[in-house]
PDB file of C-alpha atoms in Angstrom:
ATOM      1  CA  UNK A   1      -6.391 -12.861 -15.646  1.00 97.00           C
ATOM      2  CA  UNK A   2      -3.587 -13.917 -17.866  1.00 98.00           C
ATOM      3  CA  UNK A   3      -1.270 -16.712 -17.396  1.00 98.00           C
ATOM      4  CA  UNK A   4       2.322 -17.330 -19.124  1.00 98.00           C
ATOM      5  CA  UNK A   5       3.782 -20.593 -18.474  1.00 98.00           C
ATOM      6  CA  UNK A   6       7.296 -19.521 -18.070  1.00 98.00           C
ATOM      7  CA  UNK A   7       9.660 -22.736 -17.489  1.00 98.00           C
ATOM      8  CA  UNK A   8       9.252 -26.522 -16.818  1.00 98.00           C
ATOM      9  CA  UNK A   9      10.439 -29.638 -18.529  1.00 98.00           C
ATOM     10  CA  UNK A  10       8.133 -29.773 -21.234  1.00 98.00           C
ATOM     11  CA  UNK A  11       9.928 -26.605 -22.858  1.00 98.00           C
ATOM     12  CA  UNK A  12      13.487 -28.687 -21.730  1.00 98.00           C
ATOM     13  CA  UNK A  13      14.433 -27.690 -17.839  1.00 98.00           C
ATOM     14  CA  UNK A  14      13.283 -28.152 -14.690  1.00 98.00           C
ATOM     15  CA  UNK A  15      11.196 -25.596 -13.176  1.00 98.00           C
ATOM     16  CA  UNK A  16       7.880 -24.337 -12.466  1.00 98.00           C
ATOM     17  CA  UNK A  17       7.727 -20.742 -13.412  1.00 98.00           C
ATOM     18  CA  UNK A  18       4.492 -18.729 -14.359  1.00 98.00           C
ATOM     19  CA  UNK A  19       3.764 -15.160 -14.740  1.00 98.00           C
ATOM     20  CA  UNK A  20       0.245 -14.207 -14.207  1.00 98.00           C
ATOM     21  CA  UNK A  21      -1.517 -10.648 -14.626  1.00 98.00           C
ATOM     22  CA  UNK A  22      -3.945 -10.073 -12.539  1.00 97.00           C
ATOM     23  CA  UNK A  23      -6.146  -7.053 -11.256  1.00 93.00           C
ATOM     24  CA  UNK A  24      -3.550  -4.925 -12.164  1.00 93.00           C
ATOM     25  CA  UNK A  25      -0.411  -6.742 -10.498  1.00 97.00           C
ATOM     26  CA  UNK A  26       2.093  -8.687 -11.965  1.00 98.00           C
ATOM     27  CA  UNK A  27       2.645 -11.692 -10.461  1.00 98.00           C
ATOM     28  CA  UNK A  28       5.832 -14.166 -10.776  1.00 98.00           C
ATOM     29  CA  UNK A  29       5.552 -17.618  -9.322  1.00 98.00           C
ATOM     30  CA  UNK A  30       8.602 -19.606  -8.206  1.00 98.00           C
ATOM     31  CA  UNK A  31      11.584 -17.828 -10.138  1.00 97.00           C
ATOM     32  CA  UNK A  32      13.933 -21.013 -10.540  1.00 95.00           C
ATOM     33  CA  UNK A  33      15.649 -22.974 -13.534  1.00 94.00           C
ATOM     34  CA  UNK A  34      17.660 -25.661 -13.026  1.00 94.00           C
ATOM     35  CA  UNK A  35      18.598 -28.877 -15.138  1.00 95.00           C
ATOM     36  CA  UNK A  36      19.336 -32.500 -13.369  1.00 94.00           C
ATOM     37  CA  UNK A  37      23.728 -32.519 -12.630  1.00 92.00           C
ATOM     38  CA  UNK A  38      22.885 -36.562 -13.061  1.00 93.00           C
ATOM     39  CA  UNK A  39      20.648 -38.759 -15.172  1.00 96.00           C
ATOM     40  CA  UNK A  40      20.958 -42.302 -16.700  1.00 96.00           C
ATOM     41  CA  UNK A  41      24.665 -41.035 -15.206  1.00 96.00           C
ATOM     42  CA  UNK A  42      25.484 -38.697 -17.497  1.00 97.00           C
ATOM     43  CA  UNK A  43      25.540 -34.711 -17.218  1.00 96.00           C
ATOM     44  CA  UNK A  44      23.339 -32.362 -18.826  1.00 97.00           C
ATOM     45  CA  UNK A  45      23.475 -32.659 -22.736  1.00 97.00           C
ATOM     46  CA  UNK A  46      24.705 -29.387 -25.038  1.00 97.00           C
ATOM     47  CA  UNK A  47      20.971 -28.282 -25.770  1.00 97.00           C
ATOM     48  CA  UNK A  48      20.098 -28.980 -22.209  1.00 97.00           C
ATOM     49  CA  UNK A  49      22.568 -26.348 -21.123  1.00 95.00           C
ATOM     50  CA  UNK A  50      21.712 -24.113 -24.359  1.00 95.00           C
ATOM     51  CA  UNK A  51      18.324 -23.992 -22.928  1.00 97.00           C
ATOM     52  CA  UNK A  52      19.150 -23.661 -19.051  1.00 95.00           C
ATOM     53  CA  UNK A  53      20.501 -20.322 -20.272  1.00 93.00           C
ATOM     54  CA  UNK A  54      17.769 -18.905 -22.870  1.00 95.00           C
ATOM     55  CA  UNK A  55      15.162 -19.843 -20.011  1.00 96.00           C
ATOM     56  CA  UNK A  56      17.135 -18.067 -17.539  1.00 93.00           C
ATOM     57  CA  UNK A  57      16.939 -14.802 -19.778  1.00 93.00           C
ATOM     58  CA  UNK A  58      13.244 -15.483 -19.845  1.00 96.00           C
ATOM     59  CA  UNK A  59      12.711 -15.628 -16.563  1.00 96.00           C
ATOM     60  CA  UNK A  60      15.319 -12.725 -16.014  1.00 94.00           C
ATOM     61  CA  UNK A  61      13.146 -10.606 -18.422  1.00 96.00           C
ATOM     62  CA  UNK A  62       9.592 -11.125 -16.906  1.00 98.00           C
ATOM     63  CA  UNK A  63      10.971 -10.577 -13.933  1.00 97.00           C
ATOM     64  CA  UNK A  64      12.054  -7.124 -14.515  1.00 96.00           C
ATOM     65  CA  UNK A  65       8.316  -6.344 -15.403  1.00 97.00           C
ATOM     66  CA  UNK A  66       7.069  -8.485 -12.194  1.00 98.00           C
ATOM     67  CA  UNK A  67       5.489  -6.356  -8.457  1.00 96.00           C
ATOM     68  CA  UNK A  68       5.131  -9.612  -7.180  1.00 98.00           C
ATOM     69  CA  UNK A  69       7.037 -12.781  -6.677  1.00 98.00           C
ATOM     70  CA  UNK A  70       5.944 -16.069  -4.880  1.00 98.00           C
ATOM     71  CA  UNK A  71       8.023 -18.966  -3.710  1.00 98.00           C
ATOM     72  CA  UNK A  72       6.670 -22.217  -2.384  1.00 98.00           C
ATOM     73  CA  UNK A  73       9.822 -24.071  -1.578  1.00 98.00           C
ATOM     74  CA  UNK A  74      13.433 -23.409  -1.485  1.00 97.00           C
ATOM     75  CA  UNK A  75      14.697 -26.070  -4.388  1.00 96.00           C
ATOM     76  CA  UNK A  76      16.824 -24.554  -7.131  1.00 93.00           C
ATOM     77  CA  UNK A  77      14.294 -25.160  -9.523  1.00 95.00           C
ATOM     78  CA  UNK A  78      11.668 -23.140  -7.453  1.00 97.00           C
ATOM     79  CA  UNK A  79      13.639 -19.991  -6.475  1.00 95.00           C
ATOM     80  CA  UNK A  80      16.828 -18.573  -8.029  1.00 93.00           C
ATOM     81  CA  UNK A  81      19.629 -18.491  -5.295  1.00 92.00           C
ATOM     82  CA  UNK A  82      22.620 -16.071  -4.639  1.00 89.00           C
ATOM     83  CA  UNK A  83      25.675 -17.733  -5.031  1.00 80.00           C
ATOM     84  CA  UNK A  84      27.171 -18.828  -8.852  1.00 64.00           C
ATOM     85  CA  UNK A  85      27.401 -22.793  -9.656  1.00 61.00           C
ATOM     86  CA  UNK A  86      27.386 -24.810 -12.374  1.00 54.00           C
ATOM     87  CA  UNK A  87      23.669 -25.983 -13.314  1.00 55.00           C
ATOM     88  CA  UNK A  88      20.771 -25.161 -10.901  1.00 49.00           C
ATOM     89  CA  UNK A  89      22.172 -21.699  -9.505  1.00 48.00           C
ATOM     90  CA  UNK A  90      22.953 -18.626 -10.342  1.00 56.00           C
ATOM     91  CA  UNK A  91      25.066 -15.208  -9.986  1.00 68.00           C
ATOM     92  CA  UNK A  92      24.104 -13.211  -7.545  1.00 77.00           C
ATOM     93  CA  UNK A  93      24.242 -10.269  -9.814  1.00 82.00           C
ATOM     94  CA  UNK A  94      21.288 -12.195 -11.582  1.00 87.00           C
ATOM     95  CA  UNK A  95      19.678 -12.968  -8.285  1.00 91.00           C
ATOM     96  CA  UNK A  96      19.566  -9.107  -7.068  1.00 92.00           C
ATOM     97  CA  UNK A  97      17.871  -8.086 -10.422  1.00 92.00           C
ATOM     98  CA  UNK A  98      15.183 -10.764  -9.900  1.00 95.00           C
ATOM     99  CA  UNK A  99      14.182  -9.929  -6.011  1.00 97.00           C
ATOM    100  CA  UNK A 100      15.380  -6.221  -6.046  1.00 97.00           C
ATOM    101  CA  UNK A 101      12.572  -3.917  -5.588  1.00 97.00           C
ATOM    102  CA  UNK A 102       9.904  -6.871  -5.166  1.00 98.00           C
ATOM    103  CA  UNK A 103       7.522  -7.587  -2.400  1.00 98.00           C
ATOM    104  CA  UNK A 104       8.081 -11.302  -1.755  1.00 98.00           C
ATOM    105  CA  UNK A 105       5.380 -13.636  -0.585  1.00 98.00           C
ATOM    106  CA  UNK A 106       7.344 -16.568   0.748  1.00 98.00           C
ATOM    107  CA  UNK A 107       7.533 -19.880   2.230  1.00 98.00           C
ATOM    108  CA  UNK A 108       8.483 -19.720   5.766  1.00 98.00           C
ATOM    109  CA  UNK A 109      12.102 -19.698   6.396  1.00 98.00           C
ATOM    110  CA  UNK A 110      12.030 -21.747   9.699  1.00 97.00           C
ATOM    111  CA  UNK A 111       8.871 -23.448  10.293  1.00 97.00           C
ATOM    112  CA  UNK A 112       7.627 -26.768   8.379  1.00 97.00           C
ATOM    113  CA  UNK A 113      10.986 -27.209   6.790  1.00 97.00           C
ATOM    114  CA  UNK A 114      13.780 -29.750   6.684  1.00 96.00           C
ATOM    115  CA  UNK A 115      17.337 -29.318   6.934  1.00 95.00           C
ATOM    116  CA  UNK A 116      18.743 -28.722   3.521  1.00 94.00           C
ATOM    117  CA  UNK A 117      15.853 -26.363   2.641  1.00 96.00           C
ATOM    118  CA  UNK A 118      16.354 -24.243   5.649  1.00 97.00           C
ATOM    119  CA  UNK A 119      19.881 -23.587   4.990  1.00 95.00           C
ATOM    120  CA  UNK A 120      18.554 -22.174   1.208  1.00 95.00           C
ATOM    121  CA  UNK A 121      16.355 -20.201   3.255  1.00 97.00           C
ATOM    122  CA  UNK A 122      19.164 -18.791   5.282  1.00 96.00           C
ATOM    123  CA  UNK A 123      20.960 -17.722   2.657  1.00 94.00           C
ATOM    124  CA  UNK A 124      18.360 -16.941   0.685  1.00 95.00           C
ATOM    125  CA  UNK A 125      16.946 -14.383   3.770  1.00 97.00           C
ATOM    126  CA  UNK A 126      20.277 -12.598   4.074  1.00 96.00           C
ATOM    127  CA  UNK A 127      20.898 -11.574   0.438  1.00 95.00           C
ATOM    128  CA  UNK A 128      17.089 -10.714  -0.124  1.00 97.00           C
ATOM    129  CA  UNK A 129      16.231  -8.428   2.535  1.00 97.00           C
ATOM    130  CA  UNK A 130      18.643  -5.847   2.218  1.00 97.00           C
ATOM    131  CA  UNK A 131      17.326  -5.833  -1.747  1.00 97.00           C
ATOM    132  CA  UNK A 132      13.283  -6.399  -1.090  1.00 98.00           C
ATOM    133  CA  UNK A 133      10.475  -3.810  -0.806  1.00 98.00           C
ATOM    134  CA  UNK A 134       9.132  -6.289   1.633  1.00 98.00           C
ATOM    135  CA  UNK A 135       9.412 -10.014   2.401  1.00 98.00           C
ATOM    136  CA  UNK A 136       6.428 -11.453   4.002  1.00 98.00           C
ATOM    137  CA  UNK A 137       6.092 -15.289   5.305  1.00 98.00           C
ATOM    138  CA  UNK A 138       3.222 -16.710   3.095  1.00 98.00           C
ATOM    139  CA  UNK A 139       2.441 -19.981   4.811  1.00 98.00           C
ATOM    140  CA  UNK A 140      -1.812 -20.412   5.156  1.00 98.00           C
ATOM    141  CA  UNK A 141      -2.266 -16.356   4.563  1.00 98.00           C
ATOM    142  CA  UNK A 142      -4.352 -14.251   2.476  1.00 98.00           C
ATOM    143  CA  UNK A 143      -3.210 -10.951   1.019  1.00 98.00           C
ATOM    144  CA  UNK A 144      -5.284  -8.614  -0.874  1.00 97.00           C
ATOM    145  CA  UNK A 145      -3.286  -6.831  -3.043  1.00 95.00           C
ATOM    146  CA  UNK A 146      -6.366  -4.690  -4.029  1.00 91.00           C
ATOM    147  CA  UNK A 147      -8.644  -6.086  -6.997  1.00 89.00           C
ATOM    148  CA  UNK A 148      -6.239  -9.312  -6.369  1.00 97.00           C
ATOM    149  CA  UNK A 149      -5.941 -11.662  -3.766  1.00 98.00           C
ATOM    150  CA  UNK A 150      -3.550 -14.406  -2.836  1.00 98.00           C
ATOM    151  CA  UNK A 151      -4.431 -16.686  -0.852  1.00 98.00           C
ATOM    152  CA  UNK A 152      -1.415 -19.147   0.071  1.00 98.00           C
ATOM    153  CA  UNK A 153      -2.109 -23.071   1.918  1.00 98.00           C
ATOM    154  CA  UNK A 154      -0.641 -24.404   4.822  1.00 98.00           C
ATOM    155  CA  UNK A 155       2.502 -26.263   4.356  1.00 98.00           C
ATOM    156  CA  UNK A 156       1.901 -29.498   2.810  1.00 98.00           C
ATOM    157  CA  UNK A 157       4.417 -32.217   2.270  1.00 97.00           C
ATOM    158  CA  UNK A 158       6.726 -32.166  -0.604  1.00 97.00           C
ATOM    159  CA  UNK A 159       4.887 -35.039  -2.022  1.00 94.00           C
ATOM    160  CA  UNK A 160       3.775 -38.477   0.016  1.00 92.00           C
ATOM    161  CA  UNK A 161       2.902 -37.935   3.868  1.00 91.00           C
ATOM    162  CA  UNK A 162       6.033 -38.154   5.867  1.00 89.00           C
ATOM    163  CA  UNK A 163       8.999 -36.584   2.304  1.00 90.00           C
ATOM    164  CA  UNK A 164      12.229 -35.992   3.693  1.00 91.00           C
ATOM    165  CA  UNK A 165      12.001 -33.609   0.986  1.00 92.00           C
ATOM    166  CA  UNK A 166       9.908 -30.979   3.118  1.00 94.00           C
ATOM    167  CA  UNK A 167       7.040 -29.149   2.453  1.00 97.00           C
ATOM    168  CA  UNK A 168       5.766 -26.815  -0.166  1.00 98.00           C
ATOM    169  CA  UNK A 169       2.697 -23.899  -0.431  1.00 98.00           C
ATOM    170  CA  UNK A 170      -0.030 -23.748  -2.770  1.00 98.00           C
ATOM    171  CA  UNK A 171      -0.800 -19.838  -4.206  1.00 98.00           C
ATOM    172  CA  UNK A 172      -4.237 -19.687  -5.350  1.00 98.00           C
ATOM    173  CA  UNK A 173      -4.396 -16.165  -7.338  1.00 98.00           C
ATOM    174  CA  UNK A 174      -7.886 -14.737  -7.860  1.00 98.00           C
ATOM    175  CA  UNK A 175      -9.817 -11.729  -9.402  1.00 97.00           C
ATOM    176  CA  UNK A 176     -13.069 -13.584  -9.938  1.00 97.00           C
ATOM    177  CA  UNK A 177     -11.306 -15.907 -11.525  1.00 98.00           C
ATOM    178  CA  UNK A 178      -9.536 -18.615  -9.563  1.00 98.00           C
ATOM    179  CA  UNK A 179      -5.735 -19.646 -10.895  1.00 98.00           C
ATOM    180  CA  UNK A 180      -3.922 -22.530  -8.130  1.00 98.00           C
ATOM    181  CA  UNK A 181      -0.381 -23.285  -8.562  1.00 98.00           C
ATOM    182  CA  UNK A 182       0.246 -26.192  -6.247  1.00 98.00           C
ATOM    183  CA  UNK A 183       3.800 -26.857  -6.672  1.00 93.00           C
ATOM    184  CA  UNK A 184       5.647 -30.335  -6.105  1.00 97.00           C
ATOM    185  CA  UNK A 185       2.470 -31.732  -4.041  1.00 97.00           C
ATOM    186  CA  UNK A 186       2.931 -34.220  -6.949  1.00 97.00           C
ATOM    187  CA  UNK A 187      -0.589 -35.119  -6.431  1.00 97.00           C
ATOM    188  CA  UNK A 188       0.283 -37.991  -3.599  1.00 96.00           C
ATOM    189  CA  UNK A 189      -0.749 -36.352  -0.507  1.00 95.00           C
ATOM    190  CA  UNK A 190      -4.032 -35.862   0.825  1.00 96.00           C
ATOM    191  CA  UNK A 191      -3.981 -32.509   2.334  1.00 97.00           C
ATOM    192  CA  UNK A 192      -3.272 -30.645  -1.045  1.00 98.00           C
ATOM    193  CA  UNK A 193      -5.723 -32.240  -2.805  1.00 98.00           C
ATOM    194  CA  UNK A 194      -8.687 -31.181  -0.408  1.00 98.00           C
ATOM    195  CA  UNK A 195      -7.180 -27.715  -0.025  1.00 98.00           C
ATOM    196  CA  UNK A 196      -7.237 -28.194  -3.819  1.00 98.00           C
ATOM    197  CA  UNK A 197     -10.939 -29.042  -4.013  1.00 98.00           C
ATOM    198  CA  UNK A 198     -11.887 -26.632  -1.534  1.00 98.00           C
ATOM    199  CA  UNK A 199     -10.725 -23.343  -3.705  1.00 98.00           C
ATOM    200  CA  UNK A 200     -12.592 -24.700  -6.506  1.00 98.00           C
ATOM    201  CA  UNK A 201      -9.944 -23.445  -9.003  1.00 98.00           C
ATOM    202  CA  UNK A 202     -11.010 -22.354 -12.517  1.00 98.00           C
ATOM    203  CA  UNK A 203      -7.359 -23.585 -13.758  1.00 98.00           C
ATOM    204  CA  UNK A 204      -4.705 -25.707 -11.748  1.00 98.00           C
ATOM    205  CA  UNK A 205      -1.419 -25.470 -12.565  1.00 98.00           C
ATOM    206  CA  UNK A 206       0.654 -28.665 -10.532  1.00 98.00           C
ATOM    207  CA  UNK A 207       3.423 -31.585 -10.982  1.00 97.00           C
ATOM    208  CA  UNK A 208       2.647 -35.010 -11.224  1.00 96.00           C
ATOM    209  CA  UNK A 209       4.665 -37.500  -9.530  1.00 97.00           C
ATOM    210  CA  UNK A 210       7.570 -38.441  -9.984  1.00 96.00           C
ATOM    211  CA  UNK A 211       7.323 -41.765 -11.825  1.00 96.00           C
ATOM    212  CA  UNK A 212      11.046 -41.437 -13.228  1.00 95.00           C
ATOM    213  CA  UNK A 213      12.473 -42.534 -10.224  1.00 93.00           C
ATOM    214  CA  UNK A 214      11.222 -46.047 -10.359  1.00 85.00           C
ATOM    215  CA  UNK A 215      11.114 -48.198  -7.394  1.00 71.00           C
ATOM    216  CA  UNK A 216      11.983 -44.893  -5.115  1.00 67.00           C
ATOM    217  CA  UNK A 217       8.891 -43.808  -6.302  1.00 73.00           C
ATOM    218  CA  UNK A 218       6.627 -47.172  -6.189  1.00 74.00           C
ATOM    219  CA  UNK A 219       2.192 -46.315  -6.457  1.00 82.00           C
ATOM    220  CA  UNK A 220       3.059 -42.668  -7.336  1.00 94.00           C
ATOM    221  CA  UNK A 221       1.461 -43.505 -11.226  1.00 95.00           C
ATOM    222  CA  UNK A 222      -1.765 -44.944  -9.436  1.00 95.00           C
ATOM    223  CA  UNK A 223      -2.356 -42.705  -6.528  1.00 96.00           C
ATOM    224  CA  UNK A 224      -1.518 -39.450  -8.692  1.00 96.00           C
ATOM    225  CA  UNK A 225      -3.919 -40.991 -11.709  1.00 97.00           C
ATOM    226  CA  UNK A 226      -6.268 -41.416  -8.396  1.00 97.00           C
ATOM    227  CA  UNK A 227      -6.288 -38.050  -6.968  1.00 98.00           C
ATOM    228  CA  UNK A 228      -5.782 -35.839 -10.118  1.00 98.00           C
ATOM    229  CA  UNK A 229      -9.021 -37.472 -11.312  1.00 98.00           C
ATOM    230  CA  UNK A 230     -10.787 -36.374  -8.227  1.00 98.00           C
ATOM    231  CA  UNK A 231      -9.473 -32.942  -8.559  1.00 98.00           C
ATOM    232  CA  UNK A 232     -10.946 -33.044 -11.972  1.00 98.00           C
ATOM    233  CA  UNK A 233     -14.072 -34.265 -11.362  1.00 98.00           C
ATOM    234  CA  UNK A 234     -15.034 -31.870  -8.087  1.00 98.00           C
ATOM    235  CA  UNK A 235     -13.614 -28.805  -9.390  1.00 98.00           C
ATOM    236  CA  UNK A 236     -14.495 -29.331 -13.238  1.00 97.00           C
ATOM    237  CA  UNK A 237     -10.835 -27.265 -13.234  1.00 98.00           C
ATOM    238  CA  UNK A 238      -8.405 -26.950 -16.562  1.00 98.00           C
ATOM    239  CA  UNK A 239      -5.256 -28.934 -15.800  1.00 98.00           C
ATOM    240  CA  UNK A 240      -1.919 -28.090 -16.933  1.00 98.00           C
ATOM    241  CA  UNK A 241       0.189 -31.232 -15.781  1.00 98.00           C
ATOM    242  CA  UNK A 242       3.952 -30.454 -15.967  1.00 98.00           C
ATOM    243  CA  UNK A 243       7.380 -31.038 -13.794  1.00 98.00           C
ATOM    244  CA  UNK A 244       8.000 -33.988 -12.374  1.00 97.00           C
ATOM    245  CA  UNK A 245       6.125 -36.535 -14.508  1.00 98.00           C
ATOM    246  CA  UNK A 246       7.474 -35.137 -17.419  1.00 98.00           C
ATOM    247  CA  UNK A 247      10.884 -36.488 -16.760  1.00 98.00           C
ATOM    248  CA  UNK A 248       9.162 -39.595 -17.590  1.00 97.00           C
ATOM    249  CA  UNK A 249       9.303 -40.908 -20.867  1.00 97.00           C
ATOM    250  CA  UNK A 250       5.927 -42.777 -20.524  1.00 96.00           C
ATOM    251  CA  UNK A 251       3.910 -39.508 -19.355  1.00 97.00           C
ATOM    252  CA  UNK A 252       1.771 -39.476 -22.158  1.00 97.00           C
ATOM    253  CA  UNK A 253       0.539 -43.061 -20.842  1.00 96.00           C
ATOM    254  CA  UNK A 254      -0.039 -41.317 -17.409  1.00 97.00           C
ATOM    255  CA  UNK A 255      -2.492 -38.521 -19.334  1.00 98.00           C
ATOM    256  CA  UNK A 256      -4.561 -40.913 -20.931  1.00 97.00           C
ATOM    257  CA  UNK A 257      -5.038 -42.228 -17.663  1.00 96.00           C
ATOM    258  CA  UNK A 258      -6.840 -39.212 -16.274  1.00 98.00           C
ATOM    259  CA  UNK A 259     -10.552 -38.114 -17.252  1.00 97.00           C
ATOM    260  CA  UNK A 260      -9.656 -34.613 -18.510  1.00 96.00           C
ATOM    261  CA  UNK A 261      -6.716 -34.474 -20.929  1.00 96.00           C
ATOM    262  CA  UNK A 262      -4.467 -32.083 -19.490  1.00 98.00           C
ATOM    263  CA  UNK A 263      -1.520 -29.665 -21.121  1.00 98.00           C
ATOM    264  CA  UNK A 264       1.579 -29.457 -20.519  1.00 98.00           C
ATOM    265  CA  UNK A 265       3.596 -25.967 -20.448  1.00 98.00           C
ATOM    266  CA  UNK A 266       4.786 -26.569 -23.825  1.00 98.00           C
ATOM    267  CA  UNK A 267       0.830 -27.307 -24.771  1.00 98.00           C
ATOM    268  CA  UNK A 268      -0.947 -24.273 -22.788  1.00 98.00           C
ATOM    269  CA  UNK A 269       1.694 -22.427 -25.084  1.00 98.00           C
ATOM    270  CA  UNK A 270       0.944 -24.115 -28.232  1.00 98.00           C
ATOM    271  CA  UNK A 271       4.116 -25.289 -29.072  1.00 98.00           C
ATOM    272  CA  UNK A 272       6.545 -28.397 -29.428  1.00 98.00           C
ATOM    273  CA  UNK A 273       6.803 -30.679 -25.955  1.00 98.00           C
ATOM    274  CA  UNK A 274      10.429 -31.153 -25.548  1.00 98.00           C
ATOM    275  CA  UNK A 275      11.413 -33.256 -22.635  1.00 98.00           C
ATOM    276  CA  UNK A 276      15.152 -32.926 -22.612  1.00 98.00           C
ATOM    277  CA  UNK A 277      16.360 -34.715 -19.833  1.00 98.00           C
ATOM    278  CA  UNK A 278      13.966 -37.854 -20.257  1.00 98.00           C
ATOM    279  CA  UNK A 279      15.553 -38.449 -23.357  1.00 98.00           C
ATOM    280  CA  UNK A 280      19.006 -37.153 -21.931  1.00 98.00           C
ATOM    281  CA  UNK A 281      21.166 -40.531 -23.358  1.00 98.00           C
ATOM    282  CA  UNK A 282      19.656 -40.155 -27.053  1.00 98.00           C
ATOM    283  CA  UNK A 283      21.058 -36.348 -26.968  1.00 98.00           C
ATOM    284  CA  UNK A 284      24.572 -37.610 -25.828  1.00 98.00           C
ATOM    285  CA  UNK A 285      24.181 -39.815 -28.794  1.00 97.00           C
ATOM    286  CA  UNK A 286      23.604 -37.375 -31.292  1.00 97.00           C
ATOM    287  CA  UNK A 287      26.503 -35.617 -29.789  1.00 96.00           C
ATOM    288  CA  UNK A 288      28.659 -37.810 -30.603  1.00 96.00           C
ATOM    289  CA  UNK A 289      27.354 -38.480 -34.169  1.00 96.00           C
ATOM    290  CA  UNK A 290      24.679 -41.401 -33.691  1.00 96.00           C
ATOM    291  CA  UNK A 291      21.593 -41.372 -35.572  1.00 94.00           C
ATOM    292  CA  UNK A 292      19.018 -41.222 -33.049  1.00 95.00           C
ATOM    293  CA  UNK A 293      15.233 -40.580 -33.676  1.00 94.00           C
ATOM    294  CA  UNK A 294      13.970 -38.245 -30.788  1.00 97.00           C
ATOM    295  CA  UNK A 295       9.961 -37.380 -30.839  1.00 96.00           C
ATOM    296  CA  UNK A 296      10.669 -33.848 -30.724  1.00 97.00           C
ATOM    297  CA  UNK A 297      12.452 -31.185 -32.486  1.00 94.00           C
ATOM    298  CA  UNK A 298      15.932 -29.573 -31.615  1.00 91.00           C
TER     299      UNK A 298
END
């Protein structure tokens, strides 16, 4: 098996993307980018938007090589829409060459979803199927895709018991070896951890919780240090830790708080974290011609 980290916010947007080869299929795992419209109150920054677009041609290019494509949730940052806007959309000219010709393993449209997220859905059903080799609903299923098989969770919550954010599935991909990709479970909810620890991954790919948000997000550090370190310690996995948490300036505080030091995209890759939007007001600064240190590169 090999596995590309394609997007997330240690390489500067928000998104979950991977691209994984496996027993002869190509595989493309939730096909959004998207950047924050709002944080500390301020719009994207210049390089934010710089890199919105170079990730977009990234994700446009290895999706042109994809078979496959998986989506766990309908977020912007987890699935590439079909209608133009301004930061966490897209054309739908860029859409159609994504989805066309793909068999899509999906999150169910209608069932275990809230409001806002089955709208997406809607929209995201009616431009898709006419385009599609074949859209099948993925929720707690198994498909062999011959030497290959996927084998999706039931829907878990989009992070504590009870989100009004909805609810996500895990993929597990394996050909012998065993690749999970447990998107925005943010490691706070019970029932994705011991689906987690069930599949006995080789290598989990997941978000961590997400710490930014303060109050709004009050025990997430503790019960995400908590059940990460169980996930490490049944399964003996390799964790790559991204999303979420990374919007957090302190997230290197929350890895040395875990018994396995995980990587980030950016460090599976072997390159430069750059957390753009954490450090969103020291870009705006340098815009406008402050000196401002920044632990990263631009």
């Amino acid at each position: 098996m090999r596995t590309i980290p394609l997007a997330s916010e240690s390489l500067g947007v928000r998104s979950l993307a991977v691209f994984v080869e496996a027993g002869g299929r190509k595989i493309l795992i939730d096909p959004g980018v998207a950047l924050g419209p709002k944080r500390y109150g301020l719009p994207p920054a210049k390089v934010e938007i710089e890199t919105l677009h170079r990730m977009r041609r990234k994700l446009q290019g290895y999706a042109r090589r994809a078979d496959v494509i998986t989506i766990s949730h309908y977020h912007y940052d987890h699935h590439t829409p079909f209608f133009e806007g301004l930061y966490e959309s897209s054309s739908e000219e860029y859409a159609e060459e994504i989805y066309s010709g793909k068999v899509l393993l999906i999150k169910h449209p209608r069932e275990n979803i809230n409001f806002s997220q089955r709208k997406r859905a809607w929209a995201f059903m009616k431009n898709a199927e006419p385009i599609a080799e074949k859209i099948e609903f993925a929720d707690g299923r198994s498909f062999d895709l011959g030497g290959v098989t996927l084998e999706f969770s039931p829907a878990v919550p989009h992070g504590s018991d009870g989100s009004k954010l909805g609810f996500v599935v895990m993929v597990m991909i394996d050909d012998g070896f065993r690749l999970i990709h447990a998107s925005d479970i943010q490691l706070l909810n019970r029932k994705a951890v011991e689906w987690i620890v069930e599949k006995n991954p080789d290598l989990l790919i997941t978000g961590g919780p997400p710490t930014y948000l303060g109050k709004r997000a009050e025990g997430g550090w503790e019960t995400g240090i908590k059940n990460l370190n169980e996930i490490i310690r049944e399964t003996g996995a390799e964790i790559v830790l991204d999303h979420h948490i990374i919007r957090d300036k302190r997230y290197p505080e929350f890895f040395g708080g875990l018994e396995e030091t995980p990587k980030t995209f950016a460090g599976y890759l072997k390159v430069e974290d750059r957390p753009l939007e954490a450090y969103r007001r020291e870009l705006h600064k340098r815009e406008e011609g402050e000196e401002v240190e920044l632990p990263f590169s631009l």
